[in-house]
Each structure stands twice: as structure tokens, then as C-alpha cells.
């Protein structure tokens, strides 16, 4: 090989590595910055900081809004994830296995919440819920079922994507073998299909949870007065103050979701399923 | 009593009949082979028997049980798939135990029956392995054990050997045949491989375009094929076209040859290559023929012959003697016994 080529190759590799690290840096910098800010001791954000402290984390324990918001977000996210999976598992099975008219249309319909801006979904649902309330006296807007139902819309596309990707790789003959050996439909699902798409199921649950937990736009329209999810609590706090409390809340949220991703990766290997 | 009866079984996909009024009986302990090119309906037939595909019309009976509308899990049929279809998340033991667990057998019985089934396929030592850790041949033997352990009323094999390499295929084939004889279980195998069909089947069903072309023993199909389709699918042959009348067939090129059976209305005759007797010279029983090509195949030598009128024949005879020294361009004699000239029905005609 000629020296010039080797030089060019080395330069190319360096440039490539540099671009990758620059990309990572660009993505991680805001998160690291928030992490750093959360330990500042001064109330008004300024650089360099006067010193470091944990007072913002301690302060969180006394702020009911954040604690209640965290609990509500957790409840909504868990329920929306479970309901999303309950809808998405059978839907994915039919969409992957079935060959029928309108299959593509149904798939696109279920993916639609990814395409429509969340703020539009929120506003539309609010108007719809009010109309339902006028017609039937069922108070959906501002109710827990209404909020969870709206979040299910968010979780469905993620669940469908991840589950169908896993199901496509599953040989239908394996399920037929189970049937010929005497397993009825739900036994096949529980003993064969679900165990075999387990990685996709875990990943779907995780992504659904994260999407629901962090959602602001839809929740804004649908929470009851005084009942707020964590992202709304953060927004409301920001309207009055700009101290590192927000950074501390965000850091905790990042750590929580990061731990979830890490655990999932250890259990099923995220790279394989996403 | 018949193990399985198919009565005018039909499967339509839109306007297309994948299987068309197929009637068939499988005797107890019989090894039946469905043979045909891809798309002939053999796999669809098997899947209707297993219950994976619903029959459009017709009836499937297992013993005296009508199972046409029964779901697969209530049929008690063992199925072995082309790609093994083992449960990848279960050990070999649990794969084989799966059917017994569905039947709620006691744990002790499951243990002994699984052990016995794995013993039958010589995999006793592999019970704790995962399917991934085994070779293709071993995996297929696990699949066979898994299908047999439930003591099915009939065993269905869907091209079970085609995913294996050539040497292994022969090995598993022999094992399969021995096992089937030992257990005496009625079996249907689907294949497009004529060697596999001939070596395994008690009876062969040759299918074409959703219909039965011919049913018979391997010998019957080879010696007395009902159509050119069957004749070309099973073994090799010379096909001569012309006109038959009485016990004489005249080819397009004007060569007239005697036949053992009357060949009125026959337009095509079959002569198997090994039925032609070659001799160094022509005589009263042998027509003069010129050697066009000689291929030495070891035990056999294949000779392509050109007859005076223009007909070409492929002959095959045991190697040795004068045949080893024969060369293209040489004139020799070719004897064709009248019983070797087989009249064929028109394409697609069914005769059983």
C-alpha cells in the first residue's frame, strides 16, 4: 500500500471518530449541563457558581406539587403502558399474521399519534371530551380515566412498532406445532408467542412508559384543577421561578429513565430489539 | 380400518383451486407419500389434514371421527415441519413434553414417555440441551420425537428432510423409515424429491395442479405410469410421439415397434433407458442404431442412440465388456422388448 493512502485512511478514521464524538457531545451536553446546574448553591443561575450544595434536592421533599405530580405521572404512565400493551399485542398479531383488505390502513391509523402534533391531539381530545360530557353527563375532561385514555393513544404506536418488528421474525410454524400438540389459542399465546417476543414486549413497555411519563402537551388539556402530572408541575414552577429546583427534578427523571433503559438492556439487550 | 379418509377435499383461494376434489384413503400403518412439483397442492392438502388450513368443501375423517371442522389442537395429529419449528425457548425435554403437558399427564408419566421418545431417536443424552445447541439433523429428530410422544392417530411430515444436507438427509431418511415400521403409525409425507418418495412410501400419490395424477406403489408408478407427467416425474424416460394401433406404435419418424399391450389412441409411449438391451450388432430382435454419445457412470453406462429414421433414445446398461469400448459414431443394435413400450394417457388424465 502507498504511504499517501495510509495517511488518507488515518485521516478518514480520525475525522469519523471526531464526528461521532462531536455528535455524542451535542446530544449529551444539555443533559450534563442540567446535571451540573442542579448542584449549584446560588438561587439565581450564574456562572461561575458561588458553590455547590444538595439544597435543591432536599427542597424537593417539601414541595407537594412535585411529589404529587410525580406520583400521578407514575400512575398514569403505568396504567397507559399496561392498557397500550393490552391493545397492541392482539393488534400486532393480527397485523403481522393477517392478509386482509385495509391492513395497511389500520396500521397507519394506529401509528397516527406519532404524526399528529401532541398539542393538537390534546386540544382535540379536550373538545371531544367536553362534547361527550354535554351529551352524556360523563365527566371525561379532568378525570383520571380521560387522562389515562389519552396517554394510551401515545403508547400504542411505540408498542405496535416494537411488537410487530419482533413478530415478523417469528416462524408461524412454531405456533402451528404448538397447536398440533394440543395447545389452544391462549395457551399458545402464553406459552409460545409471548415468551418468544419477550424482548420486544419489555422494550415496548419501557418506551411506552417513557413517552407517557414525559408527556406535557396532551396532559395540559386534560388534567383536573389542582391535579398535575410532573411535567406540568415543572412548567408551572418555571412560570414563577428559575432556580436549580427544576434542574434537580430533571436530573432525577433522567436518572430514573436511564436506570430503566440500563436494566432493560441487561435483561433483553436493547440493541437487538429496537 | 382406514386411519385417514379424505373425501372430495377441496381448497379454493379466490377462483383458484389449490386442491381440487381430492379423495384418498390411508390404511393403518401405511406410509403414504404426496409427491409433486411446488404448487401442486400437496402441502395445502397436508395443512388441511392438520387443521392449519380450512377446507373449502369435502371431508377429512380420522378413523370414524369427522375432523373437518375441528381445530388443530383437538385432532391428535403429529406434525413434523420443514424447518423443525422447535420451541427455541424450551429445552429438548420440555419441547418433547409440551404435548403431554397440554394433555395434563402426571409428571412421572411425562418423564418416562419423554425419555422413551428421545430414546427412539437416539437423543437420550440431549434432554437438557437447548435446540440452538444442536445440529439440524438432531433438531429434526427432536421434532420427530415431539410429534410421536403424543401417540398421534396419524403422523404428518412436511418436507422434513429438505433442510438437511445430502449425507444427513439419507441418514435421517433411513431412521425415519425404520421408526415408522417399528411403531406402525399411519404416516403421510409431503415431498418433491422422487428418491425420497420412492424409498419411503408404501404408496405414492403423484399430484399436479391440485389433482391426483396417479396413486400406486413405487413399482406401479415406475412401470405403468398413467401419464407423461407421472413418467417424467418418477425416473427418467424416452418419450416417443406418434400413432398407436392395436399392438403396434409408429413414431413420427416412421419407426414402427411392437407393444405388449394394445395402444389404440395412444399418442405417446415411454421407454425406460434400462429397458433397452444393447448388443454389438443388430439382429432380428435388435434395430440398428448409431451411438451419438457415451457417458460412463461407474456401474452403468449411458448411451445416446440415433435411429435410422431420426428417433433418439437414451439407453442405460451395466458397464463392462464390449460396452466399455464403444465409441460415438459406432453402429450397434438396440433391442426393445414389446413389454417395455408403455402407452401413456393424455396430459393430466387420471388413472389409478
mmCIF file of C-alpha atoms in Angstrom, chain B residues 59-348:
data_model
loop_
_atom_site.group_PDB
_atom_site.id
_atom_site.type_symbol
_atom_site.label_atom_id
_atom_site.label_comp_id
_atom_site.label_asym_id
_atom_site.label_seq_id
_atom_site.Cartn_x
_atom_site.Cartn_y
_atom_site.Cartn_z
ATOM 1 C CA UNK B 59 -64.386 -34.046 4.428
ATOM 2 C CA UNK B 60 -61.436 -35.241 6.487
ATOM 3 C CA UNK B 61 -62.033 -38.285 8.707
ATOM 4 C CA UNK B 62 -59.623 -39.732 11.211
ATOM 5 C CA UNK B 63 -60.737 -43.292 11.906
ATOM 6 C CA UNK B 64 -64.502 -42.825 12.287
ATOM 7 C CA UNK B 65 -64.131 -39.256 13.534
ATOM 8 C CA UNK B 66 -65.096 -36.395 11.172
ATOM 9 C CA UNK B 67 -62.469 -33.751 11.934
ATOM 10 C CA UNK B 68 -63.108 -31.391 9.007
ATOM 11 C CA UNK B 69 -64.184 -28.550 11.302
ATOM 12 C CA UNK B 70 -62.123 -29.483 14.371
ATOM 13 C CA UNK B 71 -59.386 -27.027 15.407
ATOM 14 C CA UNK B 72 -55.809 -28.395 15.220
ATOM 15 C CA UNK B 73 -55.436 -28.797 18.969
ATOM 16 C CA UNK B 74 -58.294 -31.298 19.151
ATOM 17 C CA UNK B 75 -57.185 -33.504 16.232
ATOM 18 C CA UNK B 76 -54.405 -35.546 17.845
ATOM 19 C CA UNK B 77 -52.177 -35.401 14.794
ATOM 20 C CA UNK B 78 -48.390 -35.315 14.933
ATOM 21 C CA UNK B 79 -46.762 -32.814 12.581
ATOM 22 C CA UNK B 80 -43.085 -32.504 11.650
ATOM 23 C CA UNK B 81 -42.159 -29.289 9.829
ATOM 24 C CA UNK B 82 -39.554 -28.493 7.218
ATOM 25 C CA UNK B 83 -37.682 -26.049 9.480
ATOM 26 C CA UNK B 84 -38.142 -28.207 12.616
ATOM 27 C CA UNK B 85 -40.248 -25.497 14.343
ATOM 28 C CA UNK B 86 -38.901 -26.459 17.761
ATOM 29 C CA UNK B 87 -39.696 -24.120 20.650
ATOM 30 C CA UNK B 88 -36.402 -22.212 20.883
ATOM 31 C CA UNK B 89 -37.016 -21.071 24.454
ATOM 32 C CA UNK B 90 -37.577 -24.598 25.795
ATOM 33 C CA UNK B 91 -35.104 -27.409 26.429
ATOM 34 C CA UNK B 92 -35.234 -30.579 24.376
ATOM 35 C CA UNK B 93 -37.033 -32.293 27.261
ATOM 36 C CA UNK B 94 -39.660 -29.548 27.501
ATOM 37 C CA UNK B 95 -40.094 -29.486 23.726
ATOM 38 C CA UNK B 96 -40.977 -33.172 23.741
ATOM 39 C CA UNK B 97 -43.024 -32.843 26.938
ATOM 40 C CA UNK B 98 -45.108 -29.974 25.502
ATOM 41 C CA UNK B 99 -47.875 -32.169 24.076
ATOM 42 C CA UNK B 100 -48.072 -34.300 27.215
ATOM 43 C CA UNK B 101 -48.299 -31.224 29.451
ATOM 44 C CA UNK B 102 -51.217 -29.981 27.332
ATOM 45 C CA UNK B 103 -52.844 -33.363 27.981
ATOM 46 C CA UNK B 104 -52.298 -32.874 31.730
ATOM 47 C CA UNK B 105 -50.393 -36.150 32.168
ATOM 48 C CA UNK B 106 -48.841 -36.739 35.607
ATOM 49 C CA UNK B 107 -45.196 -35.672 35.970
ATOM 50 C CA UNK B 108 -43.884 -39.234 36.397
ATOM 51 C CA UNK B 109 -45.594 -40.403 33.210
ATOM 52 C CA UNK B 110 -44.250 -37.393 31.298
ATOM 53 C CA UNK B 111 -40.718 -38.249 32.427
ATOM 54 C CA UNK B 112 -40.869 -41.858 31.258
ATOM 55 C CA UNK B 113 -42.655 -41.122 27.982
ATOM 56 C CA UNK B 114 -40.294 -38.275 27.024
ATOM 57 C CA UNK B 115 -37.295 -40.477 27.873
ATOM 58 C CA UNK B 116 -38.705 -43.284 25.731
ATOM 59 C CA UNK B 117 -39.389 -40.938 22.796
ATOM 60 C CA UNK B 118 -35.901 -39.442 22.971
ATOM 61 C CA UNK B 119 -34.519 -42.986 23.129
ATOM 62 C CA UNK B 120 -36.349 -43.847 19.913
ATOM 63 C CA UNK B 121 -34.489 -41.086 18.069
ATOM 64 C CA UNK B 122 -31.225 -41.824 19.951
ATOM 65 C CA UNK B 123 -31.077 -38.498 21.750
ATOM 66 C CA UNK B 124 -31.387 -39.712 25.366
ATOM 67 C CA UNK B 125 -28.276 -37.765 26.351
ATOM 68 C CA UNK B 126 -29.537 -34.465 24.953
ATOM 69 C CA UNK B 127 -32.622 -33.854 27.142
ATOM 70 C CA UNK B 128 -31.154 -30.789 28.854
ATOM 71 C CA UNK B 129 -29.826 -29.126 25.705
ATOM 72 C CA UNK B 130 -31.440 -26.121 24.082
ATOM 73 C CA UNK B 131 -32.431 -26.579 20.409
ATOM 74 C CA UNK B 132 -29.878 -23.916 19.345
ATOM 75 C CA UNK B 133 -27.053 -26.104 20.640
ATOM 76 C CA UNK B 134 -27.876 -28.987 18.290
ATOM 77 C CA UNK B 135 -27.246 -29.783 14.649
ATOM 78 C CA UNK B 136 -30.025 -29.690 12.058
ATOM 79 C CA UNK B 137 -30.300 -33.489 11.999
ATOM 80 C CA UNK B 138 -30.561 -33.662 15.778
ATOM 81 C CA UNK B 139 -33.150 -30.891 15.835
ATOM 82 C CA UNK B 140 -35.271 -32.713 13.291
ATOM 83 C CA UNK B 141 -35.060 -35.892 15.392
ATOM 84 C CA UNK B 142 -36.274 -33.907 18.418
ATOM 85 C CA UNK B 143 -39.160 -32.670 16.277
ATOM 86 C CA UNK B 144 -39.984 -36.270 15.329
ATOM 87 C CA UNK B 145 -39.871 -37.356 18.987
ATOM 88 C CA UNK B 146 -42.084 -34.402 19.914
ATOM 89 C CA UNK B 147 -44.670 -35.408 17.306
ATOM 90 C CA UNK B 148 -44.594 -39.112 18.244
ATOM 91 C CA UNK B 149 -44.727 -38.825 22.026
ATOM 92 C CA UNK B 150 -48.409 -37.803 21.996
ATOM 93 C CA UNK B 151 -49.232 -41.112 20.248
ATOM 94 C CA UNK B 152 -50.968 -39.335 17.355
ATOM 95 C CA UNK B 153 -53.557 -41.032 15.174
ATOM 96 C CA UNK B 154 -51.507 -40.081 12.144
ATOM 97 C CA UNK B 155 -48.083 -38.560 11.558
ATOM 98 C CA UNK B 156 -47.684 -35.766 9.003
ATOM 99 C CA UNK B 157 -44.246 -34.904 7.621
ATOM 100 C CA UNK B 158 -43.898 -31.691 5.626
ATOM 101 C CA UNK B 159 -40.669 -31.989 3.584
ATOM 102 C CA UNK B 160 -38.897 -32.928 6.806
ATOM 103 C CA UNK B 161 -35.557 -33.716 5.169
ATOM 104 C CA UNK B 162 -35.189 -30.823 2.745
ATOM 105 C CA UNK B 163 -33.424 -28.535 5.216
ATOM 106 C CA UNK B 164 -30.712 -31.144 5.861
ATOM 107 C CA UNK B 165 -27.544 -31.613 3.843
ATOM 108 C CA UNK B 166 -27.326 -34.568 1.448
ATOM 109 C CA UNK B 167 -25.496 -37.045 3.681
ATOM 110 C CA UNK B 168 -27.610 -36.318 6.732
ATOM 111 C CA UNK B 169 -30.752 -36.492 4.657
ATOM 112 C CA UNK B 170 -30.031 -40.114 3.751
ATOM 113 C CA UNK B 171 -29.296 -40.971 7.374
ATOM 114 C CA UNK B 172 -32.456 -39.380 8.802
ATOM 115 C CA UNK B 173 -34.473 -40.889 5.939
ATOM 116 C CA UNK B 174 -33.447 -44.418 6.883
ATOM 117 C CA UNK B 175 -34.053 -43.686 10.521
ATOM 118 C CA UNK B 176 -37.499 -42.312 9.733
ATOM 119 C CA UNK B 177 -38.438 -45.411 7.757
ATOM 120 C CA UNK B 178 -37.229 -47.785 10.488
ATOM 121 C CA UNK B 179 -39.118 -45.783 13.124
ATOM 122 C CA UNK B 180 -42.320 -45.758 11.104
ATOM 123 C CA UNK B 181 -42.139 -49.545 10.614
ATOM 124 C CA UNK B 182 -41.358 -50.096 14.291
ATOM 125 C CA UNK B 183 -44.284 -48.011 15.534
ATOM 126 C CA UNK B 184 -46.660 -48.990 12.751
ATOM 127 C CA UNK B 185 -48.124 -45.494 12.674
ATOM 128 C CA UNK B 186 -50.008 -44.250 9.630
ATOM 129 C CA UNK B 187 -47.848 -41.571 8.046
ATOM 130 C CA UNK B 188 -48.165 -39.011 5.266
ATOM 131 C CA UNK B 189 -45.035 -37.408 3.865
ATOM 132 C CA UNK B 190 -45.026 -34.461 1.504
ATOM 133 C CA UNK B 191 -42.055 -34.107 -0.813
ATOM 134 C CA UNK B 192 -40.957 -33.038 -4.280
ATOM 135 C CA UNK B 193 -37.998 -35.426 -4.173
ATOM 136 C CA UNK B 194 -38.717 -38.623 -6.115
ATOM 137 C CA UNK B 195 -35.867 -40.586 -4.465
ATOM 138 C CA UNK B 196 -37.267 -39.745 -1.066
ATOM 139 C CA UNK B 197 -40.775 -40.691 -2.194
ATOM 140 C CA UNK B 198 -39.703 -43.997 -3.766
ATOM 141 C CA UNK B 199 -37.563 -45.071 -0.802
ATOM 142 C CA UNK B 200 -40.073 -44.187 1.924
ATOM 143 C CA UNK B 201 -43.536 -44.683 0.540
ATOM 144 C CA UNK B 202 -45.659 -47.824 0.564
ATOM 145 C CA UNK B 203 -47.868 -45.899 -1.826
ATOM 146 C CA UNK B 204 -47.216 -42.717 -3.726
ATOM 147 C CA UNK B 205 -49.755 -40.087 -4.690
ATOM 148 C CA UNK B 206 -48.494 -38.014 -7.600
ATOM 149 C CA UNK B 207 -50.204 -34.626 -7.646
ATOM 150 C CA UNK B 208 -50.343 -31.981 -10.334
ATOM 151 C CA UNK B 209 -52.244 -28.691 -10.321
ATOM 152 C CA UNK B 210 -54.353 -29.598 -7.286
ATOM 153 C CA UNK B 211 -55.402 -33.007 -8.599
ATOM 154 C CA UNK B 212 -54.279 -36.584 -8.167
ATOM 155 C CA UNK B 213 -52.394 -37.681 -11.247
ATOM 156 C CA UNK B 214 -51.883 -41.276 -10.126
ATOM 157 C CA UNK B 215 -51.828 -43.382 -6.969
ATOM 158 C CA UNK B 216 -49.827 -46.557 -6.665
ATOM 159 C CA UNK B 217 -46.833 -48.387 -5.248
ATOM 160 C CA UNK B 218 -43.413 -47.111 -6.324
ATOM 161 C CA UNK B 219 -43.147 -50.115 -8.676
ATOM 162 C CA UNK B 220 -46.541 -49.477 -10.267
ATOM 163 C CA UNK B 221 -45.785 -45.826 -10.840
ATOM 164 C CA UNK B 222 -42.421 -46.605 -12.348
ATOM 165 C CA UNK B 223 -43.533 -49.477 -14.561
ATOM 166 C CA UNK B 224 -47.019 -48.339 -15.502
ATOM 167 C CA UNK B 225 -47.224 -44.536 -15.267
ATOM 168 C CA UNK B 226 -50.623 -43.214 -16.262
ATOM 169 C CA UNK B 227 -49.406 -40.038 -17.878
ATOM 170 C CA UNK B 228 -46.337 -38.376 -19.270
ATOM 171 C CA UNK B 229 -46.340 -36.123 -16.189
ATOM 172 C CA UNK B 230 -46.011 -39.111 -13.851
ATOM 173 C CA UNK B 231 -43.476 -40.808 -16.092
ATOM 174 C CA UNK B 232 -41.245 -37.757 -16.220
ATOM 175 C CA UNK B 233 -41.613 -37.049 -12.534
ATOM 176 C CA UNK B 234 -40.661 -40.567 -11.479
ATOM 177 C CA UNK B 235 -37.465 -41.863 -13.038
ATOM 178 C CA UNK B 236 -36.177 -40.922 -16.472
ATOM 179 C CA UNK B 237 -37.526 -41.996 -19.799
ATOM 180 C CA UNK B 238 -37.610 -41.743 -23.569
ATOM 181 C CA UNK B 239 -40.851 -40.282 -24.815
ATOM 182 C CA UNK B 240 -41.756 -41.102 -28.397
ATOM 183 C CA UNK B 241 -44.648 -39.413 -30.109
ATOM 184 C CA UNK B 242 -46.671 -40.943 -32.910
ATOM 185 C CA UNK B 243 -49.767 -43.058 -33.513
ATOM 186 C CA UNK B 244 -50.747 -46.330 -31.878
ATOM 187 C CA UNK B 245 -52.974 -49.023 -33.371
ATOM 188 C CA UNK B 246 -53.514 -52.473 -31.921
ATOM 189 C CA UNK B 247 -50.216 -53.852 -30.700
ATOM 190 C CA UNK B 248 -48.076 -51.554 -32.798
ATOM 191 C CA UNK B 249 -46.871 -47.996 -32.324
ATOM 192 C CA UNK B 250 -45.485 -45.880 -35.159
ATOM 193 C CA UNK B 251 -43.371 -42.850 -34.293
ATOM 194 C CA UNK B 252 -43.493 -39.546 -36.132
ATOM 195 C CA UNK B 253 -40.281 -40.541 -37.839
ATOM 196 C CA UNK B 254 -41.872 -43.699 -39.155
ATOM 197 C CA UNK B 255 -40.275 -46.223 -36.834
ATOM 198 C CA UNK B 256 -42.762 -48.956 -36.006
ATOM 199 C CA UNK B 257 -42.375 -51.036 -32.889
ATOM 200 C CA UNK B 258 -44.438 -53.822 -31.336
ATOM 201 C CA UNK B 259 -46.081 -53.364 -27.927
ATOM 202 C CA UNK B 260 -47.226 -55.915 -25.351
ATOM 203 C CA UNK B 261 -50.481 -54.081 -24.622
ATOM 204 C CA UNK B 262 -52.807 -52.537 -27.187
ATOM 205 C CA UNK B 263 -52.003 -48.892 -27.782
ATOM 206 C CA UNK B 264 -55.088 -47.705 -29.653
ATOM 207 C CA UNK B 265 -55.484 -43.910 -29.376
ATOM 208 C CA UNK B 266 -52.122 -43.595 -27.670
ATOM 209 C CA UNK B 267 -50.069 -40.615 -28.869
ATOM 210 C CA UNK B 268 -47.026 -41.009 -26.625
ATOM 211 C CA UNK B 269 -45.102 -44.062 -25.465
ATOM 212 C CA UNK B 270 -42.474 -44.336 -22.761
ATOM 213 C CA UNK B 271 -39.357 -46.484 -22.905
ATOM 214 C CA UNK B 272 -37.185 -46.559 -19.777
ATOM 215 C CA UNK B 273 -33.445 -46.277 -20.545
ATOM 216 C CA UNK B 274 -32.540 -49.523 -18.758
ATOM 217 C CA UNK B 275 -35.234 -51.481 -20.636
ATOM 218 C CA UNK B 276 -33.293 -51.136 -23.873
ATOM 219 C CA UNK B 277 -30.899 -54.057 -24.471
ATOM 220 C CA UNK B 278 -27.748 -53.112 -26.320
ATOM 221 C CA UNK B 279 -25.644 -55.517 -28.348
ATOM 222 C CA UNK B 280 -22.567 -55.001 -30.557
ATOM 223 C CA UNK B 281 -24.546 -55.789 -33.694
ATOM 224 C CA UNK B 282 -28.120 -55.561 -34.926
ATOM 225 C CA UNK B 283 -30.122 -58.766 -35.499
ATOM 226 C CA UNK B 284 -33.737 -59.928 -35.737
ATOM 227 C CA UNK B 285 -34.562 -58.610 -32.220
ATOM 228 C CA UNK B 286 -32.379 -55.518 -32.354
ATOM 229 C CA UNK B 287 -32.742 -52.481 -34.590
ATOM 230 C CA UNK B 288 -29.602 -50.869 -35.948
ATOM 231 C CA UNK B 289 -28.622 -47.740 -34.005
ATOM 232 C CA UNK B 290 -25.741 -45.308 -34.198
ATOM 233 C CA UNK B 291 -24.000 -44.230 -30.987
ATOM 234 C CA UNK B 292 -24.154 -40.423 -30.564
ATOM 235 C CA UNK B 293 -22.764 -40.050 -27.059
ATOM 236 C CA UNK B 294 -21.350 -42.335 -24.383
ATOM 237 C CA UNK B 295 -21.278 -41.421 -20.684
ATOM 238 C CA UNK B 296 -19.598 -43.726 -18.211
ATOM 239 C CA UNK B 297 -21.399 -43.605 -14.842
ATOM 240 C CA UNK B 298 -19.488 -46.306 -12.963
ATOM 241 C CA UNK B 299 -21.755 -49.323 -12.605
ATOM 242 C CA UNK B 300 -23.844 -48.140 -15.543
ATOM 243 C CA UNK B 301 -23.010 -46.692 -18.924
ATOM 244 C CA UNK B 302 -25.388 -44.286 -20.610
ATOM 245 C CA UNK B 303 -25.554 -44.323 -24.381
ATOM 246 C CA UNK B 304 -27.422 -41.845 -26.561
ATOM 247 C CA UNK B 305 -28.596 -43.591 -29.748
ATOM 248 C CA UNK B 306 -29.711 -42.263 -33.097
ATOM 249 C CA UNK B 307 -32.023 -44.481 -35.129
ATOM 250 C CA UNK B 308 -32.142 -44.542 -38.913
ATOM 251 C CA UNK B 309 -35.467 -42.671 -39.077
ATOM 252 C CA UNK B 310 -34.281 -39.867 -36.785
ATOM 253 C CA UNK B 311 -35.615 -41.040 -33.407
ATOM 254 C CA UNK B 312 -33.228 -40.559 -30.486
ATOM 255 C CA UNK B 313 -33.126 -42.877 -27.481
ATOM 256 C CA UNK B 314 -31.222 -42.787 -24.211
ATOM 257 C CA UNK B 315 -30.218 -46.271 -23.095
ATOM 258 C CA UNK B 316 -28.568 -47.372 -19.875
ATOM 259 C CA UNK B 317 -26.881 -50.704 -19.379
ATOM 260 C CA UNK B 318 -24.476 -52.300 -16.884
ATOM 261 C CA UNK B 319 -20.903 -51.305 -17.705
ATOM 262 C CA UNK B 320 -18.276 -53.819 -18.734
ATOM 263 C CA UNK B 321 -17.281 -55.981 -21.723
ATOM 264 C CA UNK B 322 -17.786 -54.554 -25.198
ATOM 265 C CA UNK B 323 -19.792 -51.579 -23.841
ATOM 266 C CA UNK B 324 -16.649 -50.124 -22.221
ATOM 267 C CA UNK B 325 -15.042 -49.840 -25.634
ATOM 268 C CA UNK B 326 -17.981 -48.438 -27.541
ATOM 269 C CA UNK B 327 -17.410 -45.072 -29.213
ATOM 270 C CA UNK B 328 -19.546 -42.345 -30.802
ATOM 271 C CA UNK B 329 -20.227 -42.992 -34.457
ATOM 272 C CA UNK B 330 -20.220 -46.770 -33.984
ATOM 273 C CA UNK B 331 -23.211 -48.825 -35.229
ATOM 274 C CA UNK B 332 -24.698 -51.176 -32.668
ATOM 275 C CA UNK B 333 -28.011 -52.963 -32.074
ATOM 276 C CA UNK B 334 -30.776 -51.863 -29.694
ATOM 277 C CA UNK B 335 -33.398 -54.361 -28.543
ATOM 278 C CA UNK B 336 -36.694 -53.065 -27.209
ATOM 279 C CA UNK B 337 -38.954 -55.779 -25.740
ATOM 280 C CA UNK B 338 -42.661 -55.166 -26.502
ATOM 281 C CA UNK B 339 -43.463 -55.056 -22.773
ATOM 282 C CA UNK B 340 -41.010 -52.145 -22.339
ATOM 283 C CA UNK B 341 -43.088 -49.899 -24.597
ATOM 284 C CA UNK B 342 -45.608 -48.235 -22.308
ATOM 285 C CA UNK B 343 -48.524 -46.285 -23.725
ATOM 286 C CA UNK B 344 -49.245 -43.040 -21.889
ATOM 287 C CA UNK B 345 -52.584 -41.294 -21.458
ATOM 288 C CA UNK B 346 -53.049 -37.690 -22.401
ATOM 289 C CA UNK B 347 -51.547 -34.999 -20.145
ATOM 290 C CA UNK B 348 -53.485 -34.606 -16.916
#
